[in-house]
Backbone as numpy.savetxt, mean C-alpha at the origin, in Angstrom:
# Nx Ny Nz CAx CAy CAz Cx Cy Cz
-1.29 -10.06 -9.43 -1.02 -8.92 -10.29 -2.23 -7.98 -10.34
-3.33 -8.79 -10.23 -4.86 -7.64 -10.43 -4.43 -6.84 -9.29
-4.17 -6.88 -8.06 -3.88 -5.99 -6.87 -2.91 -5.00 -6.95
-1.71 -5.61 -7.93 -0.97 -4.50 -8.17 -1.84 -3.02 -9.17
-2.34 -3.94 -10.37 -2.98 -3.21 -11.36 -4.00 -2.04 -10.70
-4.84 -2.80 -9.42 -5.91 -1.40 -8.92 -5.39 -0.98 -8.37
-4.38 -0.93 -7.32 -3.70 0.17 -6.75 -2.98 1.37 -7.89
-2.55 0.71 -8.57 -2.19 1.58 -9.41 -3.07 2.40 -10.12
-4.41 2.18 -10.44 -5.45 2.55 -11.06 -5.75 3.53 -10.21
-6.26 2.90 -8.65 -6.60 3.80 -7.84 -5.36 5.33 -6.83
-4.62 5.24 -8.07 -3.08 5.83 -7.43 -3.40 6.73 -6.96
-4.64 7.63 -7.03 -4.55 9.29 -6.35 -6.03 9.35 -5.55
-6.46 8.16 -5.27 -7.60 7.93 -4.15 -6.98 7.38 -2.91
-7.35 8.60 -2.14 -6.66 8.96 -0.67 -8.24 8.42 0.35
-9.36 8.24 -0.18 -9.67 7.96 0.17 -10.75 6.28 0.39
-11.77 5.66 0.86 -11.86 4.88 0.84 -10.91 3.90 1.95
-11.23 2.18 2.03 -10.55 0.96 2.60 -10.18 0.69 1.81
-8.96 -0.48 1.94 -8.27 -1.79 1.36 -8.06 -2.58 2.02
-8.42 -3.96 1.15 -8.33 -4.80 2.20 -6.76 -5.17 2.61
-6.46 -6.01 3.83 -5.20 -6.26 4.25 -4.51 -7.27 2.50
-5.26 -8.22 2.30 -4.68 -9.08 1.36 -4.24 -7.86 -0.12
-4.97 -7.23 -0.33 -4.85 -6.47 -1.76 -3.59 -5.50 -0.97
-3.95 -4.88 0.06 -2.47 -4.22 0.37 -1.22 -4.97 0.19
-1.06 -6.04 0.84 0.05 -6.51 1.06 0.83 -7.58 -0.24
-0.23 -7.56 -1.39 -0.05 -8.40 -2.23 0.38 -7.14 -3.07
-0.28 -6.00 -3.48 0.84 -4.82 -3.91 1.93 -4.47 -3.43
2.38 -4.39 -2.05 3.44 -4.42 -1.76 4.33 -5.62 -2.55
4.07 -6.58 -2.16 4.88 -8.09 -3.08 5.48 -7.84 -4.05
4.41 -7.21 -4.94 4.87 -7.11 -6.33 5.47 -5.93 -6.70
5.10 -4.82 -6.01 6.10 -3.86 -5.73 7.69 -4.25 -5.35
7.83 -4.73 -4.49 9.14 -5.54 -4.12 9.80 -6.48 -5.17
9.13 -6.93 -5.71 9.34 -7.98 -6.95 9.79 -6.87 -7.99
9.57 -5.66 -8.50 9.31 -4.76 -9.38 10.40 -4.24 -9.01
10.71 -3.50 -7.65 12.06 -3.18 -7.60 13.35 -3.95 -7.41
13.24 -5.45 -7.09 14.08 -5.76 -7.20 14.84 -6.76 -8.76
13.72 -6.22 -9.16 14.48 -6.44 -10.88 14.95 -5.21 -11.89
14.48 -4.10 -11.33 14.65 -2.70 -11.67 16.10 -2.41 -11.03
16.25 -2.82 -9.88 17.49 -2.86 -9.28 18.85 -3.89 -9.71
18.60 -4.66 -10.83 19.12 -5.69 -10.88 19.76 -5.36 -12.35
18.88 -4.65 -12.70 18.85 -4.23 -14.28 19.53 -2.89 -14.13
19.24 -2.08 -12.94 20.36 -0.71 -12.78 21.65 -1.62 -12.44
21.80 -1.96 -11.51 22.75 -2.79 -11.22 23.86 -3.31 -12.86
23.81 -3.88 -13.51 24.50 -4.51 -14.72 24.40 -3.38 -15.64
23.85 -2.48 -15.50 24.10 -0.93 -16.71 24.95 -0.54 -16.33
24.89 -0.35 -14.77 25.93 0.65 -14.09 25.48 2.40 -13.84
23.92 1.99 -14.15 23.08 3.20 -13.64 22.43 3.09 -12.81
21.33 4.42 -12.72 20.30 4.03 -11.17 19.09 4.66 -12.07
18.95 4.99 -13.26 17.56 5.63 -14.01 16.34 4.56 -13.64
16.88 3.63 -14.08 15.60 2.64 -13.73 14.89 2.69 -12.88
15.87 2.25 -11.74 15.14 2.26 -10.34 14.43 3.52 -9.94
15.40 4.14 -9.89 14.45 5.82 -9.62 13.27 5.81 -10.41
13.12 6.11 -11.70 12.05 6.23 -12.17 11.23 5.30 -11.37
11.09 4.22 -11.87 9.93 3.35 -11.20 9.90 3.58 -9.51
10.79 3.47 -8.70 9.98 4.58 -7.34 9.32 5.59 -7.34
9.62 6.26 -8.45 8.92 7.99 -8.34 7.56 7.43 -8.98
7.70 6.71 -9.97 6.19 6.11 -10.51 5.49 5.66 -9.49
6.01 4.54 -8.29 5.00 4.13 -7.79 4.70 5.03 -5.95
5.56 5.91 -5.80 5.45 6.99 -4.36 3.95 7.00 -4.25
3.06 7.80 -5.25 1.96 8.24 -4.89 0.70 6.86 -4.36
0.90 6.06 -5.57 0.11 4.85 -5.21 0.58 3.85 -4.12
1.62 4.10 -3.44 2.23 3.19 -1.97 0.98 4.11 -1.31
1.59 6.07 -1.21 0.77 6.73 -0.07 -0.56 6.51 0.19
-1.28 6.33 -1.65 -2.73 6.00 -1.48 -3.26 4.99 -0.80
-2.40 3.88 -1.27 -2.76 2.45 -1.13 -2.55 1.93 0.25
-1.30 2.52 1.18 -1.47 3.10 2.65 -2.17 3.76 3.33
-2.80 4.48 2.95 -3.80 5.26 3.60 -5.29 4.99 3.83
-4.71 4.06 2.24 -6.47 3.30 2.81 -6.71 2.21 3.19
-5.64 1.48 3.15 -5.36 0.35 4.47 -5.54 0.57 5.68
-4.86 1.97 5.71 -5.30 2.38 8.07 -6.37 2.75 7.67
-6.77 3.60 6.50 -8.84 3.70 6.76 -9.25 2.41 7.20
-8.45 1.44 6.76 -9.66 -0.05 7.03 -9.46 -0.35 8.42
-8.83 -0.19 8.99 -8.07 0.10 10.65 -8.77 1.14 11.44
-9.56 1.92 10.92 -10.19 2.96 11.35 -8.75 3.96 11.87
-7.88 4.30 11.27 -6.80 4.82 11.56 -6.68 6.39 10.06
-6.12 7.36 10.52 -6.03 8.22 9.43 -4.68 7.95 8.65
-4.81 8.49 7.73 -3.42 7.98 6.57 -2.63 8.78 7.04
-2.66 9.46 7.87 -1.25 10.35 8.20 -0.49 9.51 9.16
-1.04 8.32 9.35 -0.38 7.79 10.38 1.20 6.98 9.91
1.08 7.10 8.46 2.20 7.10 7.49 3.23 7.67 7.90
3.20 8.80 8.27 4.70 9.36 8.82 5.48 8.89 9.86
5.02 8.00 10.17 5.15 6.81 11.08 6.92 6.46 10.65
6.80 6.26 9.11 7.84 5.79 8.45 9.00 6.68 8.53
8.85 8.04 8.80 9.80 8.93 9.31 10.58 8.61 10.81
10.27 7.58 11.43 10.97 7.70 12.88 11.33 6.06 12.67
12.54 6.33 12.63 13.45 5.04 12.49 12.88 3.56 13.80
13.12 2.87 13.08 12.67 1.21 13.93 11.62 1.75 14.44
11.15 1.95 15.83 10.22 1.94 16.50 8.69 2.07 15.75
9.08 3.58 14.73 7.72 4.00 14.11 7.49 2.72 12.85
8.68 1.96 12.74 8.08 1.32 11.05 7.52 -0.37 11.64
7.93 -0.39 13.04 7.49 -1.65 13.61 6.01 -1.06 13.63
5.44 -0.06 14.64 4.32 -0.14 14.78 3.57 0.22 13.40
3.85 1.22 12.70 3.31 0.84 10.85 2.97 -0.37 10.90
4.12 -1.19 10.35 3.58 -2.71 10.20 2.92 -3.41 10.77
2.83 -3.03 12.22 1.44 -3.65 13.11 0.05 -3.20 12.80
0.60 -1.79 12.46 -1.12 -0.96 12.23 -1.60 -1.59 10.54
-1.12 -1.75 9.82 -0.96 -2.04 8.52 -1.51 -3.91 8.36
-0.95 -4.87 9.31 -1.29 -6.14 9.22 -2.48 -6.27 9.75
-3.23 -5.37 10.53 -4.17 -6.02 11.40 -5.30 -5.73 10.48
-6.20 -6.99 11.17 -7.57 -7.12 10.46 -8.41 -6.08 9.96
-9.25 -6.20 9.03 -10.22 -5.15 9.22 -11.44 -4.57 10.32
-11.51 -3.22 10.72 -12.41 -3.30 11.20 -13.97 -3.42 10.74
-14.92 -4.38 11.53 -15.60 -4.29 11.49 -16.96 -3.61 11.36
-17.75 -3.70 10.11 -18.45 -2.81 9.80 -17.94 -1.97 9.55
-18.86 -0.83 9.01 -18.78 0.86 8.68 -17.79 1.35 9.37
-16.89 2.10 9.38 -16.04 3.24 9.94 -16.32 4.36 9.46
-15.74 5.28 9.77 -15.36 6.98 9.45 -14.69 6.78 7.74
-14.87 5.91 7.33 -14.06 6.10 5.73 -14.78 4.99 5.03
-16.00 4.96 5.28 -16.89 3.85 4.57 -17.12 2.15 5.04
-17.63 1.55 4.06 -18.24 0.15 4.43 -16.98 -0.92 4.20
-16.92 -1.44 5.08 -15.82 -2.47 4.93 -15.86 -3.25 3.68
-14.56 -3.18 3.00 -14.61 -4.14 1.85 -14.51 -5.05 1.91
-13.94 -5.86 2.89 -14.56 -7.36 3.23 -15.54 -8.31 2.72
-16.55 -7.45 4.08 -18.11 -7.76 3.81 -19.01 -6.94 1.99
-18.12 -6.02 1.77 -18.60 -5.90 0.30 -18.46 -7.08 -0.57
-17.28 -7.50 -0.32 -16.53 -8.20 -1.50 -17.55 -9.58 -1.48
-17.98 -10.04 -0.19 -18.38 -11.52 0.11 -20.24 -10.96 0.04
-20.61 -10.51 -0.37 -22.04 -10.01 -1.01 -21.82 -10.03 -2.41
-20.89 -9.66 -2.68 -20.78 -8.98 -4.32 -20.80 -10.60 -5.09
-19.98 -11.27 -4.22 -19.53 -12.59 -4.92 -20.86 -13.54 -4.88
């Protein structure tokens, strides 16, 4: 849940890394989030729920994407990726799972190696 909580915190920082685990563990709970939002539109017989909470969380997916391919040494536009059916959302998800790069990039110091100093 802390991973969901800083993405959300960090909802309108486009810039900076994330690591693969904090990405993909917001996604989770994102998924978890809509599919009880959906469950709960579902038995009203509305869709307010759900909508709202997508429109709540749009900006912090884009952020929280973008600075995942920073950690890829990749630019966040590479997001539109998600616009071209199968092909573009396979390679997303490839660009998106893979490790961090090593050391410094063009979008700062790997949080990795921050995180395992800090600790």
């Amino acid at each position: 849940m802390e991973y969901f909580m800083e993405a959300m915190r960090r909802y309108a920082d486009f810039n900076g890394r994330t690591r693969r685990k904090a990405y993909w563990m917001f996604i989770l709970f994102n998924v978890i989030f809509s599919c009880v939002t959906g469950a709960i539109d579902y038995f009203t017989g509305t869709a307010i729920i759900g909508t709202l909470y997508s429109l709540a969380v749009l900006i912090p997916q884009l952020s929280a994407g973008a600075r995942r391919l920073h950690d890829t040494n990749r630019s966040g536009w590479w997001q539109l990726l998600w616009l071209v059916p199968i092909i573009g959302w396979i390679v997303l998800i490839i660009f998106l799972a893979q490790d961090s790069q090593e050391g410094e990039n063009d979008h700062g110091a790997n949080p990795k190696e921050v995180e395992l100093v800090v600790e």
